[in-house]
XYZ file of C-alpha atoms in Angstrom:
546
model
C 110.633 -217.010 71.479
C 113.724 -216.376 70.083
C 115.789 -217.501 67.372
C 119.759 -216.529 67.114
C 120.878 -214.694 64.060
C 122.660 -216.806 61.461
C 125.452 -214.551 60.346
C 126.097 -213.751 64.080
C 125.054 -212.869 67.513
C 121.940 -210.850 66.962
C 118.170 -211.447 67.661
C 115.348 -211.400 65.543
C 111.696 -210.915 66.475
C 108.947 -212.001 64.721
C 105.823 -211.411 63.810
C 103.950 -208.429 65.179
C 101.643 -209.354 68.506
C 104.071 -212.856 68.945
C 107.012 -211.847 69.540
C 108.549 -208.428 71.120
C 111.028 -206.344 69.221
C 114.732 -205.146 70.697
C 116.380 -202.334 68.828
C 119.567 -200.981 69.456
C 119.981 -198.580 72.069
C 122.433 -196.406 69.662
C 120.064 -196.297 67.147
C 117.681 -194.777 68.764
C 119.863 -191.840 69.414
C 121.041 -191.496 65.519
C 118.163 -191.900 63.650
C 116.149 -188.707 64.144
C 114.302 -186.477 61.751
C 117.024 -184.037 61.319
C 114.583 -181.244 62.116
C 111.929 -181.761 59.446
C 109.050 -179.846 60.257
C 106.659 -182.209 60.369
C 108.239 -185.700 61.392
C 106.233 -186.781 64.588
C 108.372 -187.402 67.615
C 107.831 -189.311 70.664
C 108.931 -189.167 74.036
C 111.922 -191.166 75.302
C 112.955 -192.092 78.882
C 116.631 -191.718 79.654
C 117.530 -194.253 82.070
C 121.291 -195.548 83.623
C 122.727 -198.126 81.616
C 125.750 -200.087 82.517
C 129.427 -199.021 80.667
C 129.003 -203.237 79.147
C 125.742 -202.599 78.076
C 126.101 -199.168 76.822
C 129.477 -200.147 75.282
C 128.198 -203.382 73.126
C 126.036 -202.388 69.783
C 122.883 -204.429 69.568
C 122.239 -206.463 66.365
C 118.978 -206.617 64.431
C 118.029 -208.696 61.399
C 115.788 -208.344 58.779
C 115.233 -211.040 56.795
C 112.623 -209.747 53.870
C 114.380 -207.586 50.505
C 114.596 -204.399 51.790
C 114.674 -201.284 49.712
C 116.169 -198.235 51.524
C 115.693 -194.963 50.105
C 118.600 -192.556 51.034
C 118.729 -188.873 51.937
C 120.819 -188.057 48.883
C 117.520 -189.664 46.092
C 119.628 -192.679 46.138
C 118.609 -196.168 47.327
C 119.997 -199.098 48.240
C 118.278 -203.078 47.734
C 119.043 -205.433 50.061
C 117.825 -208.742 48.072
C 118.074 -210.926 51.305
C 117.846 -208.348 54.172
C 119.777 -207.044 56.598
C 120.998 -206.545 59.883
C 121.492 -203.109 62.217
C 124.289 -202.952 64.579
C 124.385 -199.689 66.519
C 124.208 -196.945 63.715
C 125.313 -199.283 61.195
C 123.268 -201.086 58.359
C 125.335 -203.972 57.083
C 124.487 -206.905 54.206
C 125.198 -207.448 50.617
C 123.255 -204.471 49.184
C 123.580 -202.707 45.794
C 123.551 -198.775 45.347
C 121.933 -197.046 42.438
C 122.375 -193.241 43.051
C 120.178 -190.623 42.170
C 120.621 -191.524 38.181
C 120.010 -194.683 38.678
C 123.109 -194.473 36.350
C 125.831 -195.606 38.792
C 125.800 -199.064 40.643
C 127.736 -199.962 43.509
C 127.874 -202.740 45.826
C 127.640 -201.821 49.706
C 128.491 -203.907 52.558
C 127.985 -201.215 55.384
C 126.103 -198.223 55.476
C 125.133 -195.798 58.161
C 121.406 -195.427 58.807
C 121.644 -191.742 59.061
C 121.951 -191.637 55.779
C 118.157 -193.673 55.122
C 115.025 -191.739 55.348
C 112.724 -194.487 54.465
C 112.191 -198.380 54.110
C 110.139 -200.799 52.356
C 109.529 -204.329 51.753
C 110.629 -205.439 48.628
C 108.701 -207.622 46.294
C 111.311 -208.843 44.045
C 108.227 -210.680 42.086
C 106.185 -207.889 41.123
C 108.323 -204.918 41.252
C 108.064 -205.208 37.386
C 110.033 -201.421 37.063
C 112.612 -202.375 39.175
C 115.023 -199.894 39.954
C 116.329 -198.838 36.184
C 114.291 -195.927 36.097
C 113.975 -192.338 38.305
C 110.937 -192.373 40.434
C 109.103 -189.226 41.121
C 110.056 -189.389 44.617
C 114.106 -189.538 43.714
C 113.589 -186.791 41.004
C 112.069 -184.537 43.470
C 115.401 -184.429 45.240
C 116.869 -183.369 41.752
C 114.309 -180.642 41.641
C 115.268 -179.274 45.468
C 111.816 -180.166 46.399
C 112.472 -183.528 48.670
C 111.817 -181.893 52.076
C 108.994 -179.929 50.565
C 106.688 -182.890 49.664
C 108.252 -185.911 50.349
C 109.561 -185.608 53.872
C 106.350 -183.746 55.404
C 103.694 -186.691 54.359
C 103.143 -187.972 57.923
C 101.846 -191.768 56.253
C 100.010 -192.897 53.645
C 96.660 -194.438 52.822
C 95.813 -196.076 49.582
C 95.523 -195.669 45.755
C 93.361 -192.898 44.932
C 91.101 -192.134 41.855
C 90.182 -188.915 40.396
C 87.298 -188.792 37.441
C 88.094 -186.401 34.652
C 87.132 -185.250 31.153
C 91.292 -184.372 30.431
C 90.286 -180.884 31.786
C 88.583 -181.545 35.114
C 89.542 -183.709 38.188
C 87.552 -184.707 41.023
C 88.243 -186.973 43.651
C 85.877 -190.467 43.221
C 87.615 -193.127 45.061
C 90.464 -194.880 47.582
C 91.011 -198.266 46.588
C 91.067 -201.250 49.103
C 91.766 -198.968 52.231
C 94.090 -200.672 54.846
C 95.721 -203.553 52.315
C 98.550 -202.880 53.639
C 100.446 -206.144 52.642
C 100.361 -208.648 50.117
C 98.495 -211.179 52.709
C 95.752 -208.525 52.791
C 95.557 -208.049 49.110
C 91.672 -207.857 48.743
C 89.017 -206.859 45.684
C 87.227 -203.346 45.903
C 83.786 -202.265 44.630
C 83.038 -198.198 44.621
C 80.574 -196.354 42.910
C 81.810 -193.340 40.827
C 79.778 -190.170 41.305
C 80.965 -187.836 38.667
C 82.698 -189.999 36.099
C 82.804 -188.127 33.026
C 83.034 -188.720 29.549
C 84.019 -187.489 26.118
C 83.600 -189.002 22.801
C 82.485 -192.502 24.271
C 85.456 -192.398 26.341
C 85.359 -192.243 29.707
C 88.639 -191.786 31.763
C 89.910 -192.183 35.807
C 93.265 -190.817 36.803
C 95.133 -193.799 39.190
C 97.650 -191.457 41.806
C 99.907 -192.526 44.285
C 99.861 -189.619 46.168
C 101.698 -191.005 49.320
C 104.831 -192.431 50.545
C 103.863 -195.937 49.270
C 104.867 -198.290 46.719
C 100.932 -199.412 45.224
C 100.665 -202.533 43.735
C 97.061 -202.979 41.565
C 96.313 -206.474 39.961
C 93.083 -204.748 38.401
C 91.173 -201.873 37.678
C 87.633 -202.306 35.990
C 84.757 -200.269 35.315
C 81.349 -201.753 35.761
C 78.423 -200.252 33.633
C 74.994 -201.161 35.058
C 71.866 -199.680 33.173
C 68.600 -199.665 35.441
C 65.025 -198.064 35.095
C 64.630 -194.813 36.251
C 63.530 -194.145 39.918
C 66.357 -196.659 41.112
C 69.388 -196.179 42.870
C 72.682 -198.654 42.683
C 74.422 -199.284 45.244
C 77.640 -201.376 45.768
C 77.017 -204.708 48.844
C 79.626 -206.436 50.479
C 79.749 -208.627 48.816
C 80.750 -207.052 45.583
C 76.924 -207.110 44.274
C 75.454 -204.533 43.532
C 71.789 -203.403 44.886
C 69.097 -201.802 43.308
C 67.436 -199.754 45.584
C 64.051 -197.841 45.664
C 63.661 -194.033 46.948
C 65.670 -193.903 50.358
C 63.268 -193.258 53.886
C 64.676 -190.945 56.250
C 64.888 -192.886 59.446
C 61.708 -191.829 62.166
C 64.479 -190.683 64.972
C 67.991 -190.805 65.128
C 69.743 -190.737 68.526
C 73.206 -191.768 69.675
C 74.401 -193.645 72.573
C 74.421 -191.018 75.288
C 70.704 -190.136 73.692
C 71.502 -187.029 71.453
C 68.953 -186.613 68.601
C 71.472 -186.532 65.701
C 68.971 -186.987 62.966
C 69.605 -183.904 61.108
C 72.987 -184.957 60.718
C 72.256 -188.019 58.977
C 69.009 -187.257 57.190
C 70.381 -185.910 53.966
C 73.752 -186.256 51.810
C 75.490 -182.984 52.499
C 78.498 -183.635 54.525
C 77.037 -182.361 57.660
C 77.712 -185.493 59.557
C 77.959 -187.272 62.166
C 81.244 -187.871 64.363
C 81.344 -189.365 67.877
C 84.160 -186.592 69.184
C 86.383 -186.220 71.771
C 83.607 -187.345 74.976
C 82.885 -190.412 73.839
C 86.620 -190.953 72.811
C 87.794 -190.136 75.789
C 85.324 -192.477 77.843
C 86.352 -195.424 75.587
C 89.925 -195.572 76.816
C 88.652 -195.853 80.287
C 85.521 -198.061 79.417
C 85.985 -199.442 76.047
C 82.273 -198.662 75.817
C 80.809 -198.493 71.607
C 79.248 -195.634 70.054
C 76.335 -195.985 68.293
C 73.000 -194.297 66.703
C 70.025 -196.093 67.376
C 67.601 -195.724 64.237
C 63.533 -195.879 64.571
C 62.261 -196.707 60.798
C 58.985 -197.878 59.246
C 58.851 -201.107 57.634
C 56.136 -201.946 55.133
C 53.834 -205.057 54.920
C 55.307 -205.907 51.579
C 58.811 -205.791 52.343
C 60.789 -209.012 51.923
C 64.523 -207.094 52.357
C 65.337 -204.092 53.934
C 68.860 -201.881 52.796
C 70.481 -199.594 54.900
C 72.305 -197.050 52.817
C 75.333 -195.211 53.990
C 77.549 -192.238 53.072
C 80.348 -192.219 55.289
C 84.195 -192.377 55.643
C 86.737 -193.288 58.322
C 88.527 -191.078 60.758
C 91.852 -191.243 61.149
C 91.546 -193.238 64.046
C 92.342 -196.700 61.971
C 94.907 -195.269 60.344
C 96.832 -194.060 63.789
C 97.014 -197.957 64.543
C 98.245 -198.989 60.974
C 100.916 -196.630 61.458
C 101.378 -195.365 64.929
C 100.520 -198.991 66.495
C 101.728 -201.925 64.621
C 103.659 -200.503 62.255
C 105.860 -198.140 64.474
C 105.634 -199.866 67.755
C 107.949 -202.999 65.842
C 110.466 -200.644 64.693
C 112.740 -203.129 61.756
C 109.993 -205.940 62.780
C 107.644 -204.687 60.550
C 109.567 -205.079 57.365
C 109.262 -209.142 58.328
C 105.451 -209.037 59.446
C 104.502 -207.171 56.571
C 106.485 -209.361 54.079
C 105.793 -212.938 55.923
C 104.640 -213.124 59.255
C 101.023 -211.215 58.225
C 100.420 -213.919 55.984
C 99.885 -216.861 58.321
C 96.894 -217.952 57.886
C 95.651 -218.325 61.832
C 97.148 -214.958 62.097
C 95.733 -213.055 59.150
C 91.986 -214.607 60.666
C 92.418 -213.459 64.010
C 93.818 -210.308 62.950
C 91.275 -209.210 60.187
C 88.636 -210.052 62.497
C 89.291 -207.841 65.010
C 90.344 -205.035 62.878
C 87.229 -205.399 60.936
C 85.115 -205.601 64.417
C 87.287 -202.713 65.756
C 87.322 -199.894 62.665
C 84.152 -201.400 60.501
C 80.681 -200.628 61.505
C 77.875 -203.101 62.180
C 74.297 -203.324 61.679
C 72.336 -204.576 64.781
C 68.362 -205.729 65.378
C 67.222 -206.162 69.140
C 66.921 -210.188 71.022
C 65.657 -209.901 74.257
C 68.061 -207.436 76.232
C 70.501 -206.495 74.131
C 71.287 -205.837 70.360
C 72.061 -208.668 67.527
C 74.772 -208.108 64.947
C 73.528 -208.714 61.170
C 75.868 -206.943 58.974
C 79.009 -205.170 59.335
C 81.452 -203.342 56.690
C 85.006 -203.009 57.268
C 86.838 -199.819 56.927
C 86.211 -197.835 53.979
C 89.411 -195.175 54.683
C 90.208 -191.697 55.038
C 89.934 -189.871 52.271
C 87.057 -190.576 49.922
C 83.465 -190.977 50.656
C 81.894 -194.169 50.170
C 78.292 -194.943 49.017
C 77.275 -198.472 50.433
C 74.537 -200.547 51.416
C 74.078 -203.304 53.795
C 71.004 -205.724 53.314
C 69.207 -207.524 55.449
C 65.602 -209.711 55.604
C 63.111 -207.270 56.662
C 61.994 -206.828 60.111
C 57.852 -206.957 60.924
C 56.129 -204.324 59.522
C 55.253 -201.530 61.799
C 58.291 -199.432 63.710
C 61.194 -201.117 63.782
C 64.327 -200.930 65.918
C 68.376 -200.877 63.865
C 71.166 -200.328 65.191
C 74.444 -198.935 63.551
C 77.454 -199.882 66.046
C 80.936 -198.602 66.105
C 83.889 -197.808 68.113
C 83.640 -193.959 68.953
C 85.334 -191.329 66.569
C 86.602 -194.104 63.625
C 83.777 -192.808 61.767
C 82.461 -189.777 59.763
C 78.675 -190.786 58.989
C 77.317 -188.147 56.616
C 73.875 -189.959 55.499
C 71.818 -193.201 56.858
C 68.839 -194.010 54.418
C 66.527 -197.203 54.403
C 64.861 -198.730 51.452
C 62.358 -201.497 51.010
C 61.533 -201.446 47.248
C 64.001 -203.164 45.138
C 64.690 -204.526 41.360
C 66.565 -206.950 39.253
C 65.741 -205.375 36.235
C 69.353 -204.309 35.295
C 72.088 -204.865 33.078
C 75.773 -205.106 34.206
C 78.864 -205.064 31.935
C 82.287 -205.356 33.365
C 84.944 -203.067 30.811
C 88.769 -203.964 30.729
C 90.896 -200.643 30.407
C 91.200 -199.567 26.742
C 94.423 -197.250 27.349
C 96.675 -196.573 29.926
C 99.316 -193.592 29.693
C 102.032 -191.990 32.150
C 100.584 -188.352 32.748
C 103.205 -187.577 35.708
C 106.197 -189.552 36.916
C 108.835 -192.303 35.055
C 106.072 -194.901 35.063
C 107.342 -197.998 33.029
C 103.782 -199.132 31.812
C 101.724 -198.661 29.035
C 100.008 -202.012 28.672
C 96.343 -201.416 29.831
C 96.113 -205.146 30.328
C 98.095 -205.137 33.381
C 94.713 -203.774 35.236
C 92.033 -206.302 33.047
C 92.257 -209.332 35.109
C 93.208 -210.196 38.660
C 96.241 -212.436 37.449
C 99.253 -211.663 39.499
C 100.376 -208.967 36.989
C 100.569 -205.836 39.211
C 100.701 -201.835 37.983
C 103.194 -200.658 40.288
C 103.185 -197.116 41.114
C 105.842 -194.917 43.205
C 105.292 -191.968 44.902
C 104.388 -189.188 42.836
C 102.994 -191.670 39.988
C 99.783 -190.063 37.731
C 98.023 -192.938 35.470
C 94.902 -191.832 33.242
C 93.179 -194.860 32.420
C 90.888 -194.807 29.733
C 87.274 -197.436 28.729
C 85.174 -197.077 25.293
C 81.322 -196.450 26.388
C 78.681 -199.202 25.200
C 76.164 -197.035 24.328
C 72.892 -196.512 26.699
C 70.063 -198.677 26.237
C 66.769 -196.392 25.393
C 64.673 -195.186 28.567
C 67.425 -196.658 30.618
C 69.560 -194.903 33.522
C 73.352 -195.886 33.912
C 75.471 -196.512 37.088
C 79.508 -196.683 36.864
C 81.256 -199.003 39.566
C 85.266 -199.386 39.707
C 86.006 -202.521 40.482
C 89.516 -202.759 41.770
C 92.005 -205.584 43.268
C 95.218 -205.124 44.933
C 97.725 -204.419 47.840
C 100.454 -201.275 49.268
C 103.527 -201.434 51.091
C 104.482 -198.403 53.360
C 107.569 -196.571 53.144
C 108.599 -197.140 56.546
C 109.976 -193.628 58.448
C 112.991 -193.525 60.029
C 111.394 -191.437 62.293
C 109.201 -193.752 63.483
C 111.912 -196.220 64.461
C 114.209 -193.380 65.864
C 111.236 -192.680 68.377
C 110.846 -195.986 69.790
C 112.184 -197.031 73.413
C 115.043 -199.383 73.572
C 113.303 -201.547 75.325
C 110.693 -204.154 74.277
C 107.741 -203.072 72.177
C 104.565 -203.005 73.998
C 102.863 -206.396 74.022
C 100.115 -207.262 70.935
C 96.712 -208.820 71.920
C 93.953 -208.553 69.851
C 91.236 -207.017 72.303
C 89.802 -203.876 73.951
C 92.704 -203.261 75.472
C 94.477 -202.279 72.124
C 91.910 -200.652 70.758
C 92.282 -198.329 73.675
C 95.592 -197.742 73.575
C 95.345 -196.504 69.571
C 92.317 -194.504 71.475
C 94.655 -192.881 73.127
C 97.145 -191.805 70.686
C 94.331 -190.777 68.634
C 93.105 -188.933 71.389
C 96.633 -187.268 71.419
C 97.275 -186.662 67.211
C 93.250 -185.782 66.737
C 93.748 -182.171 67.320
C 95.746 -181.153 64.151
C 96.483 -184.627 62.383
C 93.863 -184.211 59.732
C 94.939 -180.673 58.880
C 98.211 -181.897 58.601
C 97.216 -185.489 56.924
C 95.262 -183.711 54.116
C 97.830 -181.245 53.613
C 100.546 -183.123 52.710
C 99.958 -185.748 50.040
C 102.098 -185.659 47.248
C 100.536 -183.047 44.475
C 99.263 -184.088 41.289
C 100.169 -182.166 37.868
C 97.881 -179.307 38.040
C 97.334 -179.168 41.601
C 95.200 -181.616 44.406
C 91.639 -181.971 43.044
C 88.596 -181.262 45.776
């Protein structure tokens, strides 16, 4: 399925896992990393191609505004798209330099000169282009190739807690919303949110090559009796939970006791590893840890509590997989073709059933699902619990299913014994304030209500954002909860595209069979990717929080 380009004789493709992309053979010779020491490259078959063929520039259109940010800090907008022939970007663009000072319009442009490109939201993109990001400024500064050309891809909004002194990393907010289609609500539970005065304050970073786009950011008070525990569901509840049970036995799927790695909250945790890995790209055969636990007479619900975090594995296929694999297509199927709604369902399931991790009870032969959480992300650990009606009392048999090395699983608890004797206040921000970067916003209501009115950070971007304390009820305990909505939009590498054959991409089904395949390039990257992931987000004034 095809459709012919209006302007001319070019192709389009579509949507990612419909229809294949065709790039230009030239431009896969001319847009290379220019030796930066960390681009990732990829190998590329050199085949005979006829003197007609060779001689005749293919033609690619995108359709979606396009921002392209250039080598020189400079960018250019491309309001309506637009199209690649050869090693030449043509369309009605404008060109701000590195100033923003100077305009200029630009019908043709070579694409050596573009390092990155994003999807535009004309809509929300409240900032605009007026104004020097971070990311163009570092170019003034000689620092460009430093920090922004070595961060391999990005991940998601991160929050820090801190007293104006301190930082320490809380939070990443709805992991792998990658689009505006997958714009989704967040619920995490802040560990070490600290306070001074009756003000307690988070510091919002983009610390990646992103453009973040947050419709809110709230902090939930709940006050509880002592000798309970809150925990975020789901279902953007939160629990109250009794002292956790350490599981009876612990044991994974090729029968390893691995209960001391999940018994207690210390980071020594549990990760499938290469084996298993390996073995799933040839049998597409789950990981799991089967959990023995006692269940009371009394108990009515049962909560499995988890402290855990992705792998990198998810985030090879967001980047890696469907975002690389397109080339120019995934400017389109991140602005548009995502969003369809038969699309966006059969996607999101599988990704969810793919990177998430369920919760299982035995029927007959085999194992039930019950529960299942979808990808939590990279970075931050995540407190959660999953509940469930209560098996019979006695031993009982759980569960927790996964696809091998996607996660990190540092604690599994079980409680019984829970409460609804709590209190829960939702706080809009107070203040918001620019500590690093050319932010444009100071209006704390942008983040009180999920209204369509985005904060829209740039690379490099530091927000502290600020809520005045109710005070604590007597002989009460207090939980803090951020509850957060929004979406990002990667800065697509020119790398990435420069890598890909000239041939069509790889076909898209959502099964096994791709899951494998990212399996595989994980298996490749795993080695030194998280080194090298870790190391390389953007730093924030006074140095990267631990």
């Amino acid at each position: 399925m095809r459709r012919r380009d209006r302007a001319g004789g070019g192709e389009r493709s579509g949507g990612w896992g419909r229809i294949a992309l065709r790039c230009g053979a030239g431009l896969v010779a001319v847009l290379l990393c220019a030796g930066l020491a960390n681009c990732m490259f990829y190998k590329t078959e050199v085949g005979v191609v006829s003197e007609d063929v060779a001689r005749t520039p293919r033609e690619f259109t995108v359709e979606s505004p396009a921002k392209l940010h250039l080598r020189d800090g400079g960018v250019v907008l491309y309001d309506d798209g637009f199209k690649v022939r050869g090693e030449t970007i043509l369309g009605h663009g404008e060109r701000y330099d590195l100033t923003r000072s100077t305009r200029t319009p630009v019908a043709s442009l070579p694409a050596g000169e573009v390092l990155y490109i994003e999807y535009y939201d004309r809509k929300n993109q409240h900032r605009m282009i007026s104004e020097v990001t971070t990311a163009a400024a570092s170019y003034a500064a000689g620092v460009g190739t430093l920090n922004l050309l070595k961060a391999i891809f990005g991940s998601c909004p991160t929050v820090y807690s801190t007293d104006g002194d301190a930082r320490r990393l809380e939070a990443e907010l709805f992991s792998h919303s990658i689009s505006r289609a997958w714009e989704m609500s967040d619920l995490d539970r802040l560990e070490s949110l600290l306070q001074r005065d009756g003000i307690a304050s988070v510091d919002l970073a983009n610390e990646v090559l992103e453009t973040h786009y947050i419709d809110a950011l709230k902090l939930r008070v709940v006050d509880h009796g002592a000798g309970f525990e809150a925990f975020p569901l789901g279902n953007g509840d939160v629990a109250l939970t009794g002292a956790p049970a350490v599981p009876l036995q612990a044991r994974n799927s090729i029968g390893n006791d691995v209960l001391d790695s999940i018994a207690r909250r210390d980071e020594k945790q549990y990760q499938s590893g290469e084996r298993m890995l390996r073995a799933f790209t040839a049998n597409a055969k789950r990981d799991w840890i089967d959990l023995a636990v006692t269940v009371p007479r009394s108990a009515e619900s049962m909560y499995v509590l988890l402290r855990l975090r992705n792998t990198l594995f998810a985030t090879v296929f967001l980047y890696d997989v469907a975002m690389a694999e397109q080339g120019y297509a995934a400017i389109d199927w991140m602005a548009t073709d995502s969003g369809e709604a038969a699309y966006a369902s059969r996607f999101s399931r599988w990704f969810n059933d793919g990177f998430g991790i369920a919760l299982e009870v035995p029927a007959g032969d085999s194992y039930r699902r019950v529960a299942q959480l979808p990808p939590t992300g990279p970075i931050a650990w995540k407190q959660v619990a999953m509940k469930v009606s209560a098996p019979r009392p006695g031993v009982a048999r759980l569960r927790l299913s996964f696809t091998p090395d996607n996660w990190s699983i540092d604690w599994v608890g079980v409680s019984f014994a829970t409460s609804d004797a709590m209190h829960s206040r939702v706080l809009d921000p107070q203040a918001l304030t620019v500590r690093r970067g050319n932010g444009y916003a100071h209006d704390p209501s942008l983040l009180a209500g999920e209204d369509g009115r985005y904060l829209v950070t740039y690379p490099g971007d530091l927000y502290r954002v600020s809520y005045a304390l109710p005070p604590v009820p007597a002989g009460m305990e207090r939980s803090y909860f951020l509850a957060s909505r929004g979406y990002y939009v990667e800065w697509m590498r020119m790398d990435w595209i420069a890598g890909r054959d000239a041939g069509e991409a790889p076909p898209m089904e959502f099964d096994d069979a791709l899951l494998q395949r990212t399996a595989r390039t994980w298996l490749q990257k795993r080695g030194d990717l998280e080194a090298r992931f870790y190391g390389t987000r953007l730093p924030l004034e006074g140095g990267m929080a631990q």
